[in-house]
C-alpha atoms as a PDB file:
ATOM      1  CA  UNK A   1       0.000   0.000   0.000  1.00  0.00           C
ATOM      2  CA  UNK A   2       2.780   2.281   0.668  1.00  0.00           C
ATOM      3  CA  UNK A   3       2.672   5.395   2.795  1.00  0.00           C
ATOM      4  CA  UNK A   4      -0.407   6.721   1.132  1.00  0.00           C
ATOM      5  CA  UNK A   5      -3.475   5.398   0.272  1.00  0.00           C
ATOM      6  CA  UNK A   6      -6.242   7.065  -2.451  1.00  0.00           C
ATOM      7  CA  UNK A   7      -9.342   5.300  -3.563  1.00  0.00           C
ATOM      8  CA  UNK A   8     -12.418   6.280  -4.790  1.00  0.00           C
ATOM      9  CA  UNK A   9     -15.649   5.804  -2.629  1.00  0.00           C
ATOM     10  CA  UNK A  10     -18.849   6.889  -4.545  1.00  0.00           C
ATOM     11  CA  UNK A  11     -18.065  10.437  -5.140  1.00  0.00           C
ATOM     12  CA  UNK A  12     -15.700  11.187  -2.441  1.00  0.00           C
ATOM     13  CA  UNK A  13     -11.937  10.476  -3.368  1.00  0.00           C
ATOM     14  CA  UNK A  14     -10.486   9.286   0.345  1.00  0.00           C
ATOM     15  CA  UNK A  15      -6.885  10.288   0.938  1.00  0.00           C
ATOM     16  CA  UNK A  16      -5.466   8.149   3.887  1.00  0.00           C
ATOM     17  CA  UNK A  17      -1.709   8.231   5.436  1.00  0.00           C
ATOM     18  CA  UNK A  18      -1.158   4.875   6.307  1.00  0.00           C
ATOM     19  CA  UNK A  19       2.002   5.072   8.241  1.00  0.00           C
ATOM     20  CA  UNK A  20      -0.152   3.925  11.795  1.00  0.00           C
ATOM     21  CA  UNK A  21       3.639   2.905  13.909  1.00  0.00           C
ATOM     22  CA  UNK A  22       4.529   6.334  13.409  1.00  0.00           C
ATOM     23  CA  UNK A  23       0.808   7.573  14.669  1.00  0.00           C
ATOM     24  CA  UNK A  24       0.592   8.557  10.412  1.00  0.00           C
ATOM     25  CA  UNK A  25       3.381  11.363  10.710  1.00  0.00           C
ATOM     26  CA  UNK A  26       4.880  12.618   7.338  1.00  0.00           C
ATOM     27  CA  UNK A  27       8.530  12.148   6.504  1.00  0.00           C
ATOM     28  CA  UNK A  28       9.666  13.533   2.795  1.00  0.00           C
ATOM     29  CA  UNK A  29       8.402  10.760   0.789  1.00  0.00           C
ATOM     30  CA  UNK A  30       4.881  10.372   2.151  1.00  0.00           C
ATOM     31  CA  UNK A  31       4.471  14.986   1.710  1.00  0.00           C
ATOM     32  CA  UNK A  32       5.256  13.944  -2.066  1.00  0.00           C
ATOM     33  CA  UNK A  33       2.621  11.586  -2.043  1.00  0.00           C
ATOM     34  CA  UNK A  34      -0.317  13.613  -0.698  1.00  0.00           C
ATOM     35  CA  UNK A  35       0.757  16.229  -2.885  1.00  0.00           C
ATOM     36  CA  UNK A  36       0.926  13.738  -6.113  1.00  0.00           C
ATOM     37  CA  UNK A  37      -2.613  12.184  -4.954  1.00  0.00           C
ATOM     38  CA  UNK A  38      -4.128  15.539  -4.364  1.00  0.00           C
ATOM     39  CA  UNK A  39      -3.113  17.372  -8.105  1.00  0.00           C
ATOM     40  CA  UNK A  40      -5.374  13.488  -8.706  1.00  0.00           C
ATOM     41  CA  UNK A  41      -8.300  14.372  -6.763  1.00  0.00           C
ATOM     42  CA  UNK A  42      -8.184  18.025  -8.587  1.00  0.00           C
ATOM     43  CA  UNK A  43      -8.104  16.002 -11.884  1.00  0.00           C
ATOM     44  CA  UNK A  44     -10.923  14.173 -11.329  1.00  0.00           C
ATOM     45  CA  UNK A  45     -14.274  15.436 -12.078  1.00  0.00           C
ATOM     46  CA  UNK A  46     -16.333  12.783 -11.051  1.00  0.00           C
ATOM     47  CA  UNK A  47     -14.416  13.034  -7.369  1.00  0.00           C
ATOM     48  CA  UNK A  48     -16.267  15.878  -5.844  1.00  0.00           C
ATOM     49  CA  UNK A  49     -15.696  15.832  -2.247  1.00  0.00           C
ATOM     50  CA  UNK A  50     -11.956  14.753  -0.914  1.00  0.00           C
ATOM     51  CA  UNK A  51     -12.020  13.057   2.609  1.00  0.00           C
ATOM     52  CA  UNK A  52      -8.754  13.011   4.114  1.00  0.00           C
ATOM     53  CA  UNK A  53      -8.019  10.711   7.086  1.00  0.00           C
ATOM     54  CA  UNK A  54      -5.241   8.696   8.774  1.00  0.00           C
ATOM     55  CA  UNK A  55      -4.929   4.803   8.929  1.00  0.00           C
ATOM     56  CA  UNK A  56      -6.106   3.231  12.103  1.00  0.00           C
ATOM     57  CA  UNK A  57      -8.062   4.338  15.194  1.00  0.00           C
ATOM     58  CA  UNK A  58      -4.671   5.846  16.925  1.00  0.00           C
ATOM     59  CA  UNK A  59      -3.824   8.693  15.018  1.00  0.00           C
ATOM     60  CA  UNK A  60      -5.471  11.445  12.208  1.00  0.00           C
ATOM     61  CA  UNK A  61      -1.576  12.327  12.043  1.00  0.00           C
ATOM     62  CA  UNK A  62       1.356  13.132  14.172  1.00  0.00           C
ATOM     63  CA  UNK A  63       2.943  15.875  12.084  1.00  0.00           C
ATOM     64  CA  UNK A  64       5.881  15.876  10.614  1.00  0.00           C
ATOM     65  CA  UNK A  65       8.047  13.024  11.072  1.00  0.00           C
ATOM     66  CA  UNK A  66      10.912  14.302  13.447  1.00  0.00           C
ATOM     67  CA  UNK A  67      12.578  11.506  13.642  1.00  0.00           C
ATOM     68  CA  UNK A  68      13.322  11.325   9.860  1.00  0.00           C
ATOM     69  CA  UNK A  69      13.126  14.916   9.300  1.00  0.00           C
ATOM     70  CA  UNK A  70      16.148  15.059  12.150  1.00  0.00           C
ATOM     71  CA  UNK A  71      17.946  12.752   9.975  1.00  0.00           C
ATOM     72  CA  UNK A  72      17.527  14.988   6.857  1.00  0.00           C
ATOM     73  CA  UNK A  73      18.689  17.927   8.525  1.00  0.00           C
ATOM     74  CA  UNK A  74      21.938  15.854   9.896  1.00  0.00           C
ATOM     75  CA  UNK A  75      22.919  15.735   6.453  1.00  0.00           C
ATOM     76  CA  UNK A  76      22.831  19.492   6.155  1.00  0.00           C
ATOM     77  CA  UNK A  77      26.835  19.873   7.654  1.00  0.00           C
ATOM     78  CA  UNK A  78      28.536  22.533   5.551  1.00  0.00           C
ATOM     79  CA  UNK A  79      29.294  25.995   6.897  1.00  0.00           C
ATOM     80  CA  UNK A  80      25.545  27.485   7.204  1.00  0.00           C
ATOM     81  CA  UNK A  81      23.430  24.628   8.000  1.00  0.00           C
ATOM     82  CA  UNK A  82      20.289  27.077   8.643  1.00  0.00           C
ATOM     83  CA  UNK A  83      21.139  28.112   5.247  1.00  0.00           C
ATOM     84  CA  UNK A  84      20.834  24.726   3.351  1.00  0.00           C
ATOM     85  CA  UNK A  85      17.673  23.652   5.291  1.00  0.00           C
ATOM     86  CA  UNK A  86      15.987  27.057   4.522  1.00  0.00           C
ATOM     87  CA  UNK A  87      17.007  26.317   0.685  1.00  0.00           C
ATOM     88  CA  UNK A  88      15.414  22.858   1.200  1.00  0.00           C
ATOM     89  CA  UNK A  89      12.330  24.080   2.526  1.00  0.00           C
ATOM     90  CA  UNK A  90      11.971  26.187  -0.462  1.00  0.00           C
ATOM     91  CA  UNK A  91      12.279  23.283  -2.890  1.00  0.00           C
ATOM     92  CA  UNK A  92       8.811  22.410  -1.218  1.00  0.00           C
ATOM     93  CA  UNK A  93       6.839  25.787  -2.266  1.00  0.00           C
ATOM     94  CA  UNK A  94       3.354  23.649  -1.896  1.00  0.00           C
ATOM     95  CA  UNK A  95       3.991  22.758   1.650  1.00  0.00           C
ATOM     96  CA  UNK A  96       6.550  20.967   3.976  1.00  0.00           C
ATOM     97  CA  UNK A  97       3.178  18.394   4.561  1.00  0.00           C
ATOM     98  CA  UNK A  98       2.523  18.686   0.947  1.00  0.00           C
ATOM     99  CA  UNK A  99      -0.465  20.566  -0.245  1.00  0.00           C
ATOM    100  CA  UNK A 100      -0.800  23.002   2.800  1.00  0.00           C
ATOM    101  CA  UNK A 101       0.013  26.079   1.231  1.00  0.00           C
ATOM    102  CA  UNK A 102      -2.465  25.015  -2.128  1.00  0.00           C
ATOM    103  CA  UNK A 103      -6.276  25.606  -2.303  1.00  0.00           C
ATOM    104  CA  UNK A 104      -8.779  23.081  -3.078  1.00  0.00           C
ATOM    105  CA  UNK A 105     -11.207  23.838  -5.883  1.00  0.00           C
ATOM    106  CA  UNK A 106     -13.805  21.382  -4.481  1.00  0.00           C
ATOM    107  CA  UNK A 107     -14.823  20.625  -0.924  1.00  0.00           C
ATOM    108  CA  UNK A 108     -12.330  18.772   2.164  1.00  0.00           C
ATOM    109  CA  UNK A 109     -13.478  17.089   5.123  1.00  0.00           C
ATOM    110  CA  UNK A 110     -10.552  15.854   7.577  1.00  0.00           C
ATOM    111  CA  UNK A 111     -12.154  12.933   8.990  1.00  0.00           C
ATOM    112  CA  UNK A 112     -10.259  12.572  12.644  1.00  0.00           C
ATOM    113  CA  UNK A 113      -9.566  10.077  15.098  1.00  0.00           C
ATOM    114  CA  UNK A 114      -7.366   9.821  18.207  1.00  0.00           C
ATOM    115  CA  UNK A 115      -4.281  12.341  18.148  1.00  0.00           C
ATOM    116  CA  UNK A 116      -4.091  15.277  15.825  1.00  0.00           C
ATOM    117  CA  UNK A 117      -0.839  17.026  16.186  1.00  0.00           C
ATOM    118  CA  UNK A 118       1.370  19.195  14.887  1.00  0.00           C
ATOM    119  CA  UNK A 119       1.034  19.344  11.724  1.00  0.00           C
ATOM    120  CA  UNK A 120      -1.093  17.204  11.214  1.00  0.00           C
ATOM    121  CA  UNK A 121      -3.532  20.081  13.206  1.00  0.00           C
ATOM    122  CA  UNK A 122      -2.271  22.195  10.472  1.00  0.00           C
ATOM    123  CA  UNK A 123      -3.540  19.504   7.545  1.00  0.00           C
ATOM    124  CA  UNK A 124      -7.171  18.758   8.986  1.00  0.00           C
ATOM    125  CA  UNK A 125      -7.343  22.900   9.818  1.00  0.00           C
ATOM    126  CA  UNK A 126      -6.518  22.791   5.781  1.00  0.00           C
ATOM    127  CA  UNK A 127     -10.148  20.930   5.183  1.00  0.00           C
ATOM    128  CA  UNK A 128     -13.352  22.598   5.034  1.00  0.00           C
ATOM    129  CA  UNK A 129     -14.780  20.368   7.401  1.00  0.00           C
ATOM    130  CA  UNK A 130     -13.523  18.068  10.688  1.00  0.00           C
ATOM    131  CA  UNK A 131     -15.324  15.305  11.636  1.00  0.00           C
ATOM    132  CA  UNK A 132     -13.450  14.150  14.827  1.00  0.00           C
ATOM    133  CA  UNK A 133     -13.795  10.887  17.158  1.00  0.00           C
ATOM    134  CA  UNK A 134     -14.601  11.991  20.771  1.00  0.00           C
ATOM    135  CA  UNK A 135     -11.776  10.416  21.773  1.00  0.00           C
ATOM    136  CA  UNK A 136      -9.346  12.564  19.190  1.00  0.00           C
ATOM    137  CA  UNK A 137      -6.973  15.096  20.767  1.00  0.00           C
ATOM    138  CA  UNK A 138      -5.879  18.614  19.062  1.00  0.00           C
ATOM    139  CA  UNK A 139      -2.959  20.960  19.417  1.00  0.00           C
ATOM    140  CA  UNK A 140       0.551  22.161  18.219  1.00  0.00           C
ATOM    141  CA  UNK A 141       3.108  19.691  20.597  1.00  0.00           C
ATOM    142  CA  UNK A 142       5.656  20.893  18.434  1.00  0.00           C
ATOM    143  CA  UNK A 143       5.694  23.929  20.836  1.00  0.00           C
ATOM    144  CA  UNK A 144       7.969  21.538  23.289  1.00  0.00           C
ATOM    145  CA  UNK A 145      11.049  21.216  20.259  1.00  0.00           C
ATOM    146  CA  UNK A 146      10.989  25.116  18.613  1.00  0.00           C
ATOM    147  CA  UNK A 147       9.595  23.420  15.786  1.00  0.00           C
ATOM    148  CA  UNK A 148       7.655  26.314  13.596  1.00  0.00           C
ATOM    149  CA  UNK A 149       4.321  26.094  12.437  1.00  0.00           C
ATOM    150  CA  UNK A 150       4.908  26.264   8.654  1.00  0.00           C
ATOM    151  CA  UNK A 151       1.616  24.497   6.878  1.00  0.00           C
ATOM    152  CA  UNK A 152      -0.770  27.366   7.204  1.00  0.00           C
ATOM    153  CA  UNK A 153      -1.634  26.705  11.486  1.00  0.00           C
ATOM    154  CA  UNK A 154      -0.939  30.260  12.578  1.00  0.00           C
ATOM    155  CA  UNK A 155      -3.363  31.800   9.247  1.00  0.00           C
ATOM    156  CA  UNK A 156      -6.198  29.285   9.552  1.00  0.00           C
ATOM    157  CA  UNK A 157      -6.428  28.824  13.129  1.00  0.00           C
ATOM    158  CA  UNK A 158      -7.242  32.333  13.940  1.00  0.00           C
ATOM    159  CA  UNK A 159     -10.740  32.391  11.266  1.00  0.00           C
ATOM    160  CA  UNK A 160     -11.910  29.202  12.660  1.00  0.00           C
ATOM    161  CA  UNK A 161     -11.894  29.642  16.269  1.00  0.00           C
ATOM    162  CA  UNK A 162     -10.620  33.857  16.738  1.00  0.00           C
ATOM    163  CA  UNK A 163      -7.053  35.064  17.445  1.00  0.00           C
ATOM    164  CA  UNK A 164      -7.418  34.656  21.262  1.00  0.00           C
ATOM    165  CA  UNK A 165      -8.001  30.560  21.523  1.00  0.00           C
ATOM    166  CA  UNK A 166      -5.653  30.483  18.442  1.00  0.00           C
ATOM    167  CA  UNK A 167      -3.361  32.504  20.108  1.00  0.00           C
ATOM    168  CA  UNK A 168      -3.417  30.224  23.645  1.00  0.00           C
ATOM    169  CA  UNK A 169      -3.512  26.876  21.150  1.00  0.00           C
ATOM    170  CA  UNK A 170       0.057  28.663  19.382  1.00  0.00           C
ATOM    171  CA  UNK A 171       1.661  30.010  22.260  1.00  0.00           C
ATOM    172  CA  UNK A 172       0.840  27.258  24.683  1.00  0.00           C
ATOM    173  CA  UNK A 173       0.894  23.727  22.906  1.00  0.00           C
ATOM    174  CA  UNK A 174      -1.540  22.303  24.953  1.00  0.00           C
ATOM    175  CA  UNK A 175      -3.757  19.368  24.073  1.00  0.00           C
ATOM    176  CA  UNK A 176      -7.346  20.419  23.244  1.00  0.00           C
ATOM    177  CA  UNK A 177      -9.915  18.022  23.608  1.00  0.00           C
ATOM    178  CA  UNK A 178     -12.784  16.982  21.619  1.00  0.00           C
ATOM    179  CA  UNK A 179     -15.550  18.019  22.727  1.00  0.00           C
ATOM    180  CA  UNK A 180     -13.956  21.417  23.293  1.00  0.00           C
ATOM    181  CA  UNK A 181     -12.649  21.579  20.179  1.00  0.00           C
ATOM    182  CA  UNK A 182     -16.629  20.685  19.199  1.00  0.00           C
ATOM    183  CA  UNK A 183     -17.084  24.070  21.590  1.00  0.00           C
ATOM    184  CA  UNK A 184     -14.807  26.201  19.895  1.00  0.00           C
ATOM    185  CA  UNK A 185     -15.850  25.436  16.273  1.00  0.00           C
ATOM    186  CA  UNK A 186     -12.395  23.846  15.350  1.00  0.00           C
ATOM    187  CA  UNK A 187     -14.002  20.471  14.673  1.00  0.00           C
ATOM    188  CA  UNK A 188     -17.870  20.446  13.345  1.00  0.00           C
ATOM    189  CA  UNK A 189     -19.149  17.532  14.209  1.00  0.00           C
ATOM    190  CA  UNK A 190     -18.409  14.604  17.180  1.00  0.00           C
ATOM    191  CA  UNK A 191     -19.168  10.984  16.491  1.00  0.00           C
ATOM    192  CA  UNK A 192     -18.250   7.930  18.627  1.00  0.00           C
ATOM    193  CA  UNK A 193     -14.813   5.956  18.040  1.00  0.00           C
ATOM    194  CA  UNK A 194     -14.245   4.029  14.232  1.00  0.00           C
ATOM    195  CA  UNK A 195     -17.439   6.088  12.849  1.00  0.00           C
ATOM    196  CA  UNK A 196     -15.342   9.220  11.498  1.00  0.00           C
ATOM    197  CA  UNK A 197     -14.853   7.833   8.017  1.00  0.00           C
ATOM    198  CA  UNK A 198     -18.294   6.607   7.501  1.00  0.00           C
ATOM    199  CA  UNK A 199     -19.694  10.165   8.942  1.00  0.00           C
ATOM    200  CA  UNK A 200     -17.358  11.917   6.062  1.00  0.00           C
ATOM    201  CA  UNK A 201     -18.491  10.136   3.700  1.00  0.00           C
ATOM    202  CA  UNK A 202     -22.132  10.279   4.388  1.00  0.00           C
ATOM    203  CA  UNK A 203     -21.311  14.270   3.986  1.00  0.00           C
ATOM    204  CA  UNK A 204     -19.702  14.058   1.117  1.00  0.00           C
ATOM    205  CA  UNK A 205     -22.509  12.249  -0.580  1.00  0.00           C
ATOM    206  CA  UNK A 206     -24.862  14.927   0.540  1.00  0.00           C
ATOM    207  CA  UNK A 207     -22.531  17.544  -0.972  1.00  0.00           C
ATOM    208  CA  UNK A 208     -22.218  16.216  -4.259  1.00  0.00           C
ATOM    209  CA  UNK A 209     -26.077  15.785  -4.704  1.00  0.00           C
ATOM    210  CA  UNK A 210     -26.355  19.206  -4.359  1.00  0.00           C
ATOM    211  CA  UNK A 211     -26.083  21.419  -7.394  1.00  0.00           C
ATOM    212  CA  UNK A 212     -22.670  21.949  -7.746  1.00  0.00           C
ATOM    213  CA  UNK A 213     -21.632  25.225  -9.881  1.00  0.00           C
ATOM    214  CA  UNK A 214     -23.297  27.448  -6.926  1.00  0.00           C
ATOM    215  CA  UNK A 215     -22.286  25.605  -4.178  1.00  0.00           C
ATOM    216  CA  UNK A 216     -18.397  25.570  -5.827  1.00  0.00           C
ATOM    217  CA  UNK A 217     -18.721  29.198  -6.322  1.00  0.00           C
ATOM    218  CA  UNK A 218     -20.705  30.203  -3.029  1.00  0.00           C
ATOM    219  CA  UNK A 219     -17.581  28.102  -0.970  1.00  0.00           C
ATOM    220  CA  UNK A 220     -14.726  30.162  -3.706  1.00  0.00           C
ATOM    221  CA  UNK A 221     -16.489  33.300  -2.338  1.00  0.00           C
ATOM    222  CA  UNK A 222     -16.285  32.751   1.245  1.00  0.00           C
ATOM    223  CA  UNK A 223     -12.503  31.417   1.294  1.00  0.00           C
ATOM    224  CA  UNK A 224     -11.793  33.934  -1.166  1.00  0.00           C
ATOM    225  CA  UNK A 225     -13.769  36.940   0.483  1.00  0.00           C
ATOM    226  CA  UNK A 226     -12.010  36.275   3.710  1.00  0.00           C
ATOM    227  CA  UNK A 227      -9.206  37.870   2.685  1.00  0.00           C
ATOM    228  CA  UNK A 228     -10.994  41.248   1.294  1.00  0.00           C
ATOM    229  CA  UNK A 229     -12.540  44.362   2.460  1.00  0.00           C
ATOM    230  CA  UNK A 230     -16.484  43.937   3.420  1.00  0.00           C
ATOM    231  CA  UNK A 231     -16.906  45.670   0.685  1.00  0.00           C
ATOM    232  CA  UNK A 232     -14.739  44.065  -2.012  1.00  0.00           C
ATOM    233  CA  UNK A 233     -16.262  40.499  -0.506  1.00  0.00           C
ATOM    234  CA  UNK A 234     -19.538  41.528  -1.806  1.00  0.00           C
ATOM    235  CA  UNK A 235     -18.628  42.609  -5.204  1.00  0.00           C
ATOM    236  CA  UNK A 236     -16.944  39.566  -5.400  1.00  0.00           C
ATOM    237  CA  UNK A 237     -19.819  37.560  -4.309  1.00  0.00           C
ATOM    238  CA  UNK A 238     -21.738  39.161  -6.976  1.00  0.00           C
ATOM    239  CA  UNK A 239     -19.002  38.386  -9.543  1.00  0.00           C
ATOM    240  CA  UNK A 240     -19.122  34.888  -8.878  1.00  0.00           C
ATOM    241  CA  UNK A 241     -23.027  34.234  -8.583  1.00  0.00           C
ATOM    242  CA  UNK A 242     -23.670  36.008 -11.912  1.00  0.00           C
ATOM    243  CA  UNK A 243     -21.983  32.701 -13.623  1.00  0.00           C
ATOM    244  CA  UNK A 244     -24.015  30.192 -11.848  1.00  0.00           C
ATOM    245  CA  UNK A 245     -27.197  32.324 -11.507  1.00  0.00           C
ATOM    246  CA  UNK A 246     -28.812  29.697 -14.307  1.00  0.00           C
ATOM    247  CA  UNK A 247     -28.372  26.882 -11.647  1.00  0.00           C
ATOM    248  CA  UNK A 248     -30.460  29.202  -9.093  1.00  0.00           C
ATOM    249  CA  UNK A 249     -33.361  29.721 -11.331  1.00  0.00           C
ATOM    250  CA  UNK A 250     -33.807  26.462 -12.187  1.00  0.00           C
ATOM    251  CA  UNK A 251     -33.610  25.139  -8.824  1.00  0.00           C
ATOM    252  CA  UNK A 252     -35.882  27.974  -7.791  1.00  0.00           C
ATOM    253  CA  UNK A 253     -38.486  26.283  -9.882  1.00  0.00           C
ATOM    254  CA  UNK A 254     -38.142  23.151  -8.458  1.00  0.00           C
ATOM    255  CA  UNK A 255     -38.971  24.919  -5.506  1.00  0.00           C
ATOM    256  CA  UNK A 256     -41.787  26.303  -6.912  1.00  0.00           C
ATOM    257  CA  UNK A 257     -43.330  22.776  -7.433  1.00  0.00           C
ATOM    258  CA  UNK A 258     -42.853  21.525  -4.540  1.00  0.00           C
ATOM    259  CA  UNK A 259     -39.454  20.209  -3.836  1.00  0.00           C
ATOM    260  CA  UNK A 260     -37.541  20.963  -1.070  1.00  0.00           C
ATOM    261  CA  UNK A 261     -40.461  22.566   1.613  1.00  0.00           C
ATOM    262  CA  UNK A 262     -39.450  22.272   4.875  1.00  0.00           C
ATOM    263  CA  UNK A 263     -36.449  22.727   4.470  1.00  0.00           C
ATOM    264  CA  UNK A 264     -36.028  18.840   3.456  1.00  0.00           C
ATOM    265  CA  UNK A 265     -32.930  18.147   1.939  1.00  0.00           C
ATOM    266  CA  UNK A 266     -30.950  20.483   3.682  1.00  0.00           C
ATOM    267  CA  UNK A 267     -28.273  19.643   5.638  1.00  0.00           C
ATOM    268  CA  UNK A 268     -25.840  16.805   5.044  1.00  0.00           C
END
């Protein structure tokens, strides 16, 4: 199998580090991977939801390998050693983990279980969506080794959960629990051990029955918008509806006969 796994389930394309002795932490090779298997997912139209997990009830992912990533950076001996590893590092403009520092053009869920560390924090913070065990465990342990957060953790935490709990989550290291993390907003949902996967996928089936050109470009908006004034979000709001407006009037007459009252259908 390797130290990546990507299969097809339905319309979901599930993306699964199977490296469960080292709790699914990333050394070189297995960063290469996600990042080959995720250009696939963005390839594939018929994959409309990506679901990205770890192998085994232990571990969502431990981060970066440290262990092999110490002996990388052994072999980094010359006369500025800070030097070559920073020149490394840039060889990897996509993301030490990967894909951290690339967007997805369709939906993510991080489906979670047991420890989520490091960066592996930084990967499921990545996903749209976190579907966690309430037994999984959140926060930045690299704090302990003056290891930086460099896969997008110090950006993305702060819009999920506001700067302050980022900032104590950053500064701190400490272990957040699940159904806190459930409190804060940094996971969504909370199911019961070995039913994370299943949970994703059951979401990502109700995402890609919805119609998918406004959904695609209401989600581009928000991530997009985030970044802009209030003002500029709107206008680019209306930018992006204009070109799936068609999708809303038709599905506003589906309305109008009869589907959908109640609100059924809503929700995933």
């Amino acid at each position: 199998m390797g130290k990546v796994s990507y299969e097809r389930r339905g319309a979901a394309a599930v993306l699964t580090i199977t490296r469960p002795e080292r709790r699914n932490a990333v050394d070189d090779e297995t960063a290469g991977l996600l990042l080959e298997r995720f250009h696939e997912f963005e390839a594939d139209d018929d994959a409309r939801v990506l679901v990205l997990t770890g192998e085994g009830p232990e571990a969502f992912c431990a981060g970066a390998d440290l262990k092999a990533f110490a002996e990388k950076a052994a072999q980094f001996s010359g006369d500025d050693p800070q030097g070559e590893i920073a020149v490394w590092l840039d060889e990897r403009p996509d993301g030490p983990l990967g894909f951290s520092r690339l967007q997805a053009s369709k939906p993510t869920i991080a489906a979670i279980s047991g420890w989520c560390l490091a960066g592996g924090l930084e990967l499921a913070l990545w996903c749209d969506v976190r579907i966690a065990t309430d037994d999984a465990k959140l926060g930045f342990t690299e704090r302990r080794f003056g290891v930086p957060l460099i896969d997008g953790g110090t950006q993305r935490l702060p819009r999920i959960v506001g700067m302050g709990r980022a900032l104590e989550m950053i500064l701190t290291g400490r272990l957040v629990e699940a159904d806190e993390a459930l409190r804060w907003g940094m996971v969504n949902e909370v199911v019961e051990p070995g039913r994370h996967l299943d949970r994703a996928l059951e979401m990502a089936e109700g995402l890609a029955a919805f119609p998918q050109p406004t959904m695609l470009s209401d989600r581009r908006a928000a991530l997009e918008g985030i970044g802009m004034t209030f003002e500029e979000g709107l206008a680019h709001e209306a930018e992006l509806g204009r070109d799936s407006v068609a999708t809303g009037v038709l599905g506003a007459g589906r309305f109008a006969s009869g589907e959908g009252r109640g609100a059924a259908g809503a929700g995933v």
